[in-house]
Tab-separated table of C-alpha atoms in Angstrom:
chain	number	residue	atom	x	y	z
A	1	MET	CA	0.165	-0.058	0.420
A	2	THR	CA	1.147	3.431	-0.694
A	3	ALA	CA	0.693	6.465	1.432
A	4	LEU	CA	-2.403	7.233	-0.838
A	5	GLY	CA	-4.123	3.992	0.473
A	6	LEU	CA	-3.717	2.499	-2.980
A	7	ARG	CA	-2.921	-1.318	-3.548
A	8	GLY	CA	-3.292	-4.129	-5.668
A	9	VAL	CA	-4.326	-4.252	-9.477
A	10	GLY	CA	-6.806	-1.535	-10.812
A	11	ILE	CA	-8.132	-0.244	-14.289
A	12	GLY	CA	-8.862	2.949	-15.645
A	13	TRP	CA	-12.468	3.529	-15.778
A	14	ARG	CA	-14.227	3.824	-19.051
A	15	ARG	CA	-17.643	3.829	-19.808
A	16	GLU	CA	-17.079	1.000	-22.283
A	17	LEU	CA	-15.685	-1.162	-19.474
A	18	ALA	CA	-18.079	-0.163	-16.665
A	19	HIS	CA	-19.909	-3.557	-16.689
A	20	PHE	CA	-16.720	-5.512	-16.651
A	21	ILE	CA	-15.371	-3.314	-13.607
A	22	ASP	CA	-18.605	-3.400	-11.828
A	23	ARG	CA	-18.437	-7.174	-11.627
A	24	TRP	CA	-14.762	-7.557	-10.848
A	25	GLN	CA	-14.260	-8.807	-7.357
A	26	GLY	CA	-10.545	-8.366	-7.179
A	27	LEU	CA	-10.449	-4.552	-8.134
A	28	GLY	CA	-7.781	-2.834	-6.335
A	29	PHE	CA	-8.718	0.779	-7.380
A	30	VAL	CA	-9.903	2.777	-10.271
A	31	GLU	CA	-8.775	5.961	-12.322
A	32	VAL	CA	-11.245	8.189	-13.865
A	33	LEU	CA	-10.603	10.788	-16.479
A	34	ALA	CA	-11.649	14.174	-15.473
A	35	GLU	CA	-12.202	15.381	-18.955
A	36	HIS	CA	-14.691	12.469	-19.262
A	37	LEU	CA	-16.861	13.670	-16.614
A	38	SER	CA	-19.327	16.672	-16.349
A	39	PRO	CA	-18.115	19.331	-13.851
A	40	THR	CA	-21.314	19.961	-12.437
A	41	GLY	CA	-23.782	17.174	-13.657
A	42	PRO	CA	-24.268	13.725	-11.826
A	43	LEU	CA	-21.565	11.118	-11.650
A	44	PRO	CA	-22.168	8.029	-13.658
A	45	GLU	CA	-24.124	5.500	-11.662
A	46	PRO	CA	-21.517	2.662	-11.983
A	47	LEU	CA	-18.802	5.318	-10.455
A	48	VAL	CA	-21.256	5.748	-7.588
A	49	ARG	CA	-21.557	2.057	-7.012
A	50	LEU	CA	-17.979	1.739	-7.015
A	51	ARG	CA	-17.528	4.492	-4.275
A	52	GLU	CA	-20.293	2.648	-2.282
A	53	ARG	CA	-18.368	-0.589	-2.374
A	54	GLY	CA	-15.245	1.364	-0.918
A	55	VAL	CA	-13.236	1.348	-4.103
A	56	PRO	CA	-10.591	3.832	-4.065
A	57	VAL	CA	-11.079	6.338	-6.876
A	58	VAL	CA	-8.044	8.699	-8.579
A	59	LEU	CA	-9.098	11.595	-10.619
A	60	HIS	CA	-6.853	11.772	-13.728
A	61	ALA	CA	-6.446	14.981	-15.895
A	62	VAL	CA	-4.888	15.351	-19.195
A	63	SER	CA	-5.193	19.392	-19.773
A	64	LEU	CA	-3.513	21.328	-17.027
A	65	GLY	CA	-0.255	21.729	-19.043
A	66	LEU	CA	1.948	21.896	-15.925
A	67	GLY	CA	4.780	22.003	-18.163
A	68	SER	CA	3.786	25.058	-20.167
A	69	ALA	CA	5.382	28.563	-19.830
A	70	GLU	CA	1.992	29.938	-18.569
A	71	PRO	CA	0.741	28.867	-15.168
A	72	PRO	CA	-2.163	26.250	-15.078
A	73	GLU	CA	-5.577	28.461	-15.447
A	74	PRO	CA	-7.556	28.826	-12.091
A	75	ARG	CA	-10.591	27.703	-13.901
A	76	ARG	CA	-9.218	24.324	-14.644
A	77	LEU	CA	-7.750	23.892	-11.110
A	78	ASP	CA	-10.883	24.756	-9.377
A	79	GLY	CA	-12.985	22.452	-11.774
A	80	LEU	CA	-10.420	19.486	-10.701
A	81	ALA	CA	-10.494	20.584	-6.990
A	82	ARG	CA	-14.380	20.332	-7.069
A	83	LEU	CA	-14.558	17.194	-9.145
A	84	SER	CA	-12.140	15.598	-6.810
A	85	GLU	CA	-14.190	16.287	-3.878
A	86	ARG	CA	-17.331	15.057	-5.479
A	87	LEU	CA	-15.674	11.651	-6.430
A	88	GLY	CA	-13.972	11.338	-2.925
A	89	ALA	CA	-10.814	11.022	-4.898
A	90	VAL	CA	-7.590	9.871	-2.997
A	91	CYS	CA	-5.617	11.861	-5.483
A	92	VAL	CA	-5.383	13.978	-8.601
A	93	SER	CA	-2.804	12.874	-11.170
A	94	GLU	CA	-1.581	14.704	-14.034
A	95	HIS	CA	1.342	14.701	-16.613
A	96	LEU	CA	4.978	16.151	-16.616
A	97	ALA	CA	3.996	17.696	-20.103
A	98	PHE	CA	2.884	20.815	-21.806
A	99	VAL	CA	-0.185	20.872	-23.896
A	100	ARG	CA	-0.777	24.619	-24.949
A	101	ALA	CA	1.330	27.877	-25.872
A	102	GLY	CA	-0.087	31.249	-26.783
A	103	GLY	CA	-3.694	30.103	-26.522
A	104	LEU	CA	-3.060	27.254	-29.084
A	105	GLU	CA	-3.699	23.798	-28.147
A	106	SER	CA	-1.334	20.974	-29.225
A	107	GLY	CA	-3.810	18.147	-28.689
A	108	HIS	CA	-0.933	15.850	-27.474
A	109	LEU	CA	1.035	15.344	-24.122
A	110	LEU	CA	4.402	17.102	-25.264
A	111	PRO	CA	7.605	16.459	-23.503
A	112	VAL	CA	9.020	19.285	-21.136
A	113	GLN	CA	12.459	20.540	-22.212
A	114	ARG	CA	14.986	19.235	-20.196
A	115	SER	CA	16.598	22.431	-19.004
A	116	GLU	CA	17.070	24.296	-15.640
A	117	GLU	CA	14.645	27.096	-16.839
A	118	ALA	CA	12.077	24.670	-17.874
A	119	LEU	CA	12.436	22.792	-14.510
A	120	GLU	CA	12.113	25.777	-12.597
A	121	VAL	CA	8.877	26.708	-14.628
A	122	LEU	CA	7.547	23.212	-14.241
A	123	THR	CA	7.938	23.159	-10.466
A	124	GLU	CA	6.378	26.525	-9.876
A	125	ASN	CA	3.310	25.347	-11.967
A	126	ILE	CA	3.297	22.172	-10.073
A	127	ARG	CA	3.248	24.124	-6.648
A	128	LEU	CA	0.365	26.140	-7.799
A	129	ALA	CA	-1.650	23.054	-8.718
A	130	GLU	CA	-0.761	21.615	-5.267
A	131	ALA	CA	-1.666	24.821	-3.359
A	132	ALA	CA	-5.217	24.593	-5.304
A	133	LEU	CA	-5.968	21.082	-5.059
A	134	PRO	CA	-7.891	19.568	-1.773
A	135	VAL	CA	-6.052	15.944	-2.288
A	136	PRO	CA	-2.426	15.145	-2.958
A	137	LEU	CA	-1.167	15.603	-6.714
A	138	ALA	CA	0.752	12.837	-8.393
A	139	LEU	CA	2.840	13.318	-11.549
A	140	GLU	CA	3.293	11.207	-14.568
A	141	ASN	CA	6.187	10.702	-16.861
A	142	VAL	CA	5.115	10.845	-20.712
A	143	ALA	CA	6.018	8.982	-23.805
A	144	SER	CA	7.103	11.056	-26.785
A	145	LEU	CA	8.068	10.696	-30.202
A	146	PHE	CA	10.871	13.321	-30.161
A	147	GLU	CA	13.458	14.806	-27.903
A	148	TRP	CA	14.233	18.439	-27.508
A	149	PRO	CA	18.039	19.244	-28.534
A	150	ASP	CA	20.698	19.922	-26.232
A	151	ALA	CA	19.086	18.289	-23.078
A	152	ALA	CA	20.844	19.228	-20.069
A	153	PHE	CA	19.837	16.345	-17.949
A	154	HIS	CA	18.309	12.935	-18.458
A	155	GLU	CA	14.623	11.648	-17.720
A	156	ALA	CA	15.484	10.187	-14.457
A	157	ASP	CA	17.183	13.745	-13.429
A	158	LEU	CA	13.905	15.302	-14.466
A	159	LEU	CA	12.058	13.156	-12.072
A	160	ARG	CA	14.556	13.708	-9.149
A	161	GLY	CA	14.428	17.558	-9.623
A	162	VAL	CA	10.546	17.469	-9.569
A	163	LEU	CA	10.427	15.463	-6.364
A	164	ALA	CA	13.166	17.459	-4.748
A	165	HIS	CA	11.205	20.650	-5.354
A	166	THR	CA	7.725	19.755	-4.916
A	167	GLN	CA	5.581	17.854	-2.401
A	168	ALA	CA	3.974	15.432	-5.382
A	169	SER	CA	3.952	11.988	-5.830
A	170	LEU	CA	4.982	9.927	-8.786
A	171	LEU	CA	2.560	8.149	-11.261
A	172	LEU	CA	5.306	6.085	-13.002
A	173	ASP	CA	4.122	4.749	-16.336
A	174	VAL	CA	6.261	1.866	-17.169
A	175	ALA	CA	4.553	1.817	-20.829
A	176	ASN	CA	5.531	5.168	-21.442
A	177	LEU	CA	9.093	4.277	-20.057
A	178	HIS	CA	9.111	1.511	-22.444
A	179	ALA	CA	8.490	3.908	-25.379
A	180	GLN	CA	11.201	6.192	-24.260
A	181	VAL	CA	13.660	3.360	-24.265
A	182	LEU	CA	12.745	1.986	-27.595
A	183	ASN	CA	12.415	5.768	-29.143
A	184	HIS	CA	15.344	7.434	-27.343
A	185	GLY	CA	17.619	4.959	-25.754
A	186	THR	CA	16.372	6.193	-22.369
A	187	ASP	CA	18.085	4.542	-19.283
A	188	ALA	CA	15.209	2.556	-17.958
A	189	ASP	CA	17.383	1.597	-14.741
A	190	ALA	CA	18.191	4.917	-13.904
A	191	VAL	CA	14.673	5.835	-14.005
A	192	LEU	CA	13.627	3.049	-11.993
A	193	ALA	CA	16.305	3.762	-9.299
A	194	ALA	CA	15.139	7.275	-9.331
A	195	VAL	CA	11.591	6.343	-7.640
A	196	PRO	CA	11.608	6.441	-3.912
A	197	ARG	CA	9.018	4.089	-2.361
A	198	GLU	CA	7.464	6.718	-0.239
A	199	ARG	CA	6.903	8.942	-3.231
A	200	LEU	CA	5.521	6.353	-5.558
A	201	ALA	CA	1.533	6.934	-5.878
A	202	TYR	CA	0.808	4.056	-8.420
A	203	VAL	CA	1.997	2.553	-11.777
A	204	HIS	CA	0.357	2.727	-15.266
A	205	VAL	CA	0.664	-0.120	-17.598
A	206	ALA	CA	-1.093	0.019	-21.329
A	207	GLY	CA	-0.319	-1.485	-24.830
A	208	GLY	CA	1.027	0.100	-27.870
A	209	ILE	CA	2.468	-0.688	-31.041
A	210	GLN	CA	5.742	-0.376	-33.129
A	211	ARG	CA	4.997	1.701	-36.365
A	212	GLY	CA	7.270	3.666	-38.713
A	213	GLY	CA	10.591	2.908	-36.488
A	214	LEU	CA	8.840	4.253	-33.439
A	215	TYR	CA	7.027	2.699	-30.675
A	216	HIS	CA	3.531	4.438	-30.073
A	217	ASP	CA	1.732	4.355	-26.735
A	218	THR	CA	-1.697	3.863	-28.040
A	219	HIS	CA	-3.569	2.463	-25.157
A	220	ALA	CA	-5.317	0.618	-27.849
A	221	HIS	CA	-3.271	-2.475	-28.527
A	222	PRO	CA	-2.530	-5.668	-26.483
A	223	LEU	CA	0.134	-5.290	-23.843
A	224	PRO	CA	3.783	-6.079	-24.980
A	225	GLU	CA	6.436	-7.923	-22.841
A	226	GLY	CA	8.417	-4.652	-22.434
A	227	PRO	CA	6.222	-2.777	-19.908
A	228	LEU	CA	5.500	-6.087	-17.843
A	229	ALA	CA	9.245	-6.719	-17.639
A	230	LEU	CA	9.841	-3.125	-16.141
A	231	LEU	CA	6.838	-3.581	-13.861
A	232	GLU	CA	8.479	-6.876	-12.528
A	233	ARG	CA	11.886	-4.928	-12.405
A	234	LEU	CA	10.117	-1.969	-10.472
A	235	ALA	CA	8.553	-4.481	-7.971
A	236	ALA	CA	11.795	-6.275	-7.533
A	237	ARG	CA	13.388	-2.822	-6.398
A	238	LEU	CA	10.367	-1.768	-4.090
A	239	GLY	CA	8.471	-4.687	-3.311
A	240	PRO	CA	4.585	-4.427	-3.739
A	241	VAL	CA	3.489	-1.395	-5.860
A	242	PRO	CA	-0.162	-0.570	-6.899
A	243	VAL	CA	-0.706	-1.009	-10.648
A	244	MET	CA	-3.349	-0.207	-13.174
A	245	LEU	CA	-4.195	-1.057	-16.824
A	246	GLU	CA	-5.239	1.635	-19.208
A	247	ARG	CA	-7.433	0.974	-22.323
A	248	ASP	CA	-8.810	3.774	-24.199
A	249	ASP	CA	-9.706	2.232	-27.626
A	250	ARG	CA	-10.405	-0.907	-29.404
A	251	PHE	CA	-11.804	-2.612	-26.418
A	252	PRO	CA	-11.136	-6.282	-26.415
A	253	PRO	CA	-13.335	-9.033	-25.088
A	254	GLU	CA	-13.590	-9.419	-21.362
A	255	ALA	CA	-11.530	-12.567	-21.539
A	256	GLU	CA	-8.751	-10.656	-23.190
A	257	LEU	CA	-8.756	-7.811	-20.387
A	258	ALA	CA	-8.891	-10.586	-17.803
A	259	ALA	CA	-5.724	-12.214	-19.351
A	260	GLU	CA	-3.837	-8.531	-19.217
A	261	LEU	CA	-4.745	-8.094	-15.693
A	262	THR	CA	-3.479	-11.654	-14.810
A	263	TRP	CA	-0.270	-11.086	-16.614
A	264	MET	CA	0.278	-7.746	-14.397
A	265	GLU	CA	-0.504	-9.637	-11.327
A	266	GLN	CA	1.816	-12.206	-12.415
A	267	ALA	CA	4.765	-9.742	-13.113
A	268	LEU	CA	4.043	-8.094	-9.751
A	269	GLU	CA	4.325	-11.490	-7.967
A	270	ARG	CA	7.755	-12.352	-9.726
A	271	GLY	CA	9.074	-8.796	-8.737
A	272	ILE	CA	8.116	-9.337	-5.159
A	273	ALA	CA	9.457	-12.586	-4.666
A	274	ARG	CA	12.958	-11.324	-6.327
A	275	HIS	CA	12.593	-8.445	-3.718
A	276	ALA	CA	12.107	-10.596	-0.730
A	277	GLU	CA	14.908	-12.817	-1.991
A	278	ALA	CA	17.193	-9.943	-2.264
A	279	LYS	CA	16.383	-8.597	1.171
A	280	HIS	CA	16.869	-11.962	2.608
A	281	ALA	CA	20.239	-12.352	0.932
A	282	ARG	CA	21.327	-8.987	2.530
A	283	ALA	CA	20.217	-9.888	5.940
A	284	HIS	CA	21.735	-13.403	5.681
A	285	PRO	CA	24.798	-12.951	3.536
A	286	HIS	CA	26.349	-16.284	4.218
A	287	THR	CA	23.224	-18.560	4.095
A	288	GLU	CA	23.113	-21.184	1.177
A	289	PRO	CA	20.426	-21.066	-1.507
A	290	SER	CA	17.034	-22.647	-0.803
A	291	THR	CA	16.713	-26.020	-2.149
A	292	THR	CA	13.825	-28.390	-3.430
A	293	PRO	CA	12.655	-31.217	-1.250
A	294	GLY	CA	14.988	-33.489	-3.614
A	295	GLY	CA	17.929	-31.313	-2.696
A	296	ALA	CA	18.208	-29.354	-5.858
A	297	ARG	CA	18.644	-25.750	-5.928
A	298	ASN	CA	15.304	-23.782	-6.758
A	299	PRO	CA	15.782	-22.620	-10.433
A	300	ALA	CA	15.406	-18.874	-11.143
A	301	PRO	CA	12.177	-18.059	-12.580
A	302	PRO	CA	11.928	-19.193	-16.586
A	303	ALA	CA	12.114	-16.277	-18.979
A	304	THR	CA	11.131	-15.617	-22.524
A	305	ARG	CA	13.540	-15.531	-25.271
A	306	ASP	CA	13.811	-11.727	-24.986
A	307	GLY	CA	14.154	-12.073	-20.970
A	308	ALA	CA	10.769	-10.621	-20.521
A	309	HIS	CA	8.160	-12.340	-18.054
A	310	PRO	CA	7.518	-16.214	-18.059
A	311	HIS	CA	4.066	-17.496	-18.614
A	312	ALA	CA	2.641	-19.273	-15.348
A	313	GLU	CA	-0.527	-20.249	-14.435
A	314	PRO	CA	-2.974	-17.280	-14.182
A	315	THR	CA	-4.158	-16.313	-10.544
A	316	THR	CA	-6.260	-13.364	-11.114
A	317	LYS	CA	-9.850	-14.202	-11.164
A	318	LEU	CA	-12.700	-11.856	-12.270
A	319	GLY	CA	-16.129	-13.105	-11.615
A	320	GLY	CA	-14.827	-16.541	-11.942
A	321	ALA	CA	-13.175	-16.124	-15.182
A	322	ARG	CA	-9.728	-17.735	-15.777
A	323	SER	CA	-7.316	-17.043	-18.648
A	324	THR	CA	-5.296	-19.411	-20.487
A	325	GLU	CA	-1.427	-18.924	-20.388
A	326	PRO	CA	-0.294	-16.284	-22.523
A	327	HIS	CA	2.331	-16.683	-25.255
A	328	ALA	CA	4.524	-14.175	-27.145
A	329	THR	CA	3.279	-13.340	-30.813
A	330	ARG	CA	6.069	-12.458	-33.460
A	331	ASP	CA	5.690	-8.788	-32.523
A	332	GLY	CA	6.130	-9.345	-29.005
A	333	ALA	CA	2.325	-8.802	-28.026
A	334	HIS	CA	0.150	-11.635	-26.592
A	335	PRO	CA	-2.560	-13.283	-28.600
A	336	HIS	CA	-5.741	-13.689	-26.685
A	337	THR	CA	-7.277	-17.326	-26.332
A	338	GLU	CA	-10.503	-18.028	-25.073
A	339	PRO	CA	-10.334	-18.692	-21.052
A	340	THR	CA	-11.734	-21.780	-19.780
A	341	THR	CA	-14.376	-20.173	-18.220
A	342	LYS	CA	-15.783	-16.933	-19.939
A	343	LEU	CA	-16.962	-14.057	-18.162
A	344	SER	CA	-20.537	-13.359	-18.653
A	345	GLY	CA	-21.437	-10.667	-21.296
A	346	ALA	CA	-20.437	-10.117	-24.833
A	347	THR	CA	-17.770	-8.236	-26.453
A	348	LEU	CA	-17.454	-4.847	-25.035
A	349	GLY	CA	-18.245	-1.738	-27.013
A	350	ARG	CA	-15.750	0.203	-28.812
A	351	GLU	CA	-17.110	3.877	-28.755
A	352	PHE	CA	-14.074	6.210	-28.217
A	353	ILE	CA	-13.778	10.203	-28.179
A	354	PRO	CA	-11.143	10.738	-31.238
A	355	GLU	CA	-9.640	13.979	-29.823
A	356	ASP	CA	-8.474	11.924	-26.677
A	357	ARG	CA	-6.959	9.090	-28.714
A	358	GLU	CA	-3.445	10.515	-28.566
A	359	ARG	CA	-3.408	12.528	-25.540
A	360	HIS	CA	-3.735	9.897	-22.946
A	361	SER	CA	-0.470	8.436	-21.805
């Protein structure tokens, strides 16, 4: 559990997924997009039911533009503050990005320039947001298709600078980190090492696709191995962390969602086991490795050809559903086979707001 009270495996709440989420008994928490809710109208009934069940809710925003030269607009901050109170949200999360300049909207979460001047503006905007919100603020790293020239420091240093100069927590998106590794050669281990356990709010995982020599964080494709491997490595460093799945388009059958949530849970379990082994080894440096009843050493968890997560028997159960073992396809994603026991309900709807397609990271 983090300081925000989040734990386990959660999911981004979308109207298309509401029925699935409503019946998921193992739900850890949900994240709700602020821009998808009416600032003054009634809350969707499924969200009200989740609150009544005691499911923690995070309010997630994409339009503050904390990395812009202009300070965040008071009306946007006021809207987020009121909505967080109506939802009973445990925190508000936003992105380390800019989205507008000179009154022009980019329509994308653009990366912040890694310079001392940009960091100073960013941290001042974060402080303004913190002062205006009635709940804690968590900040998310973004995926990008380009890098600003002449960067003065690396991605890990940007995160350390933000945490050092504000009270905000970190929402670490390992899918975005996966994109940065493939697109720009970002040092993933340096980024993971920059995350203090006490400042981590929760973790995002999402699918994407390789296209035109770049990795696109689409939230509309199956989970590849990379983000799951990074989730495992993060849990191996920090122990249990709250993590959630983002899906914004091309909503798959419920069995496929159940399978992806199972893979996330398995990655967590493997990372937690590695964390416990490392902790034990530090406490007992001269202890022999554990052995099986036959006397043989317990082998390390098997890995796939690319070193990503092994495929064990699923443990996550959603309304009685079990997914089959995942297997990697040629492009690194997982095909989605039918589970032995299906969830009730048909394939989920595929409605999506086009203007949000590229902005959710």
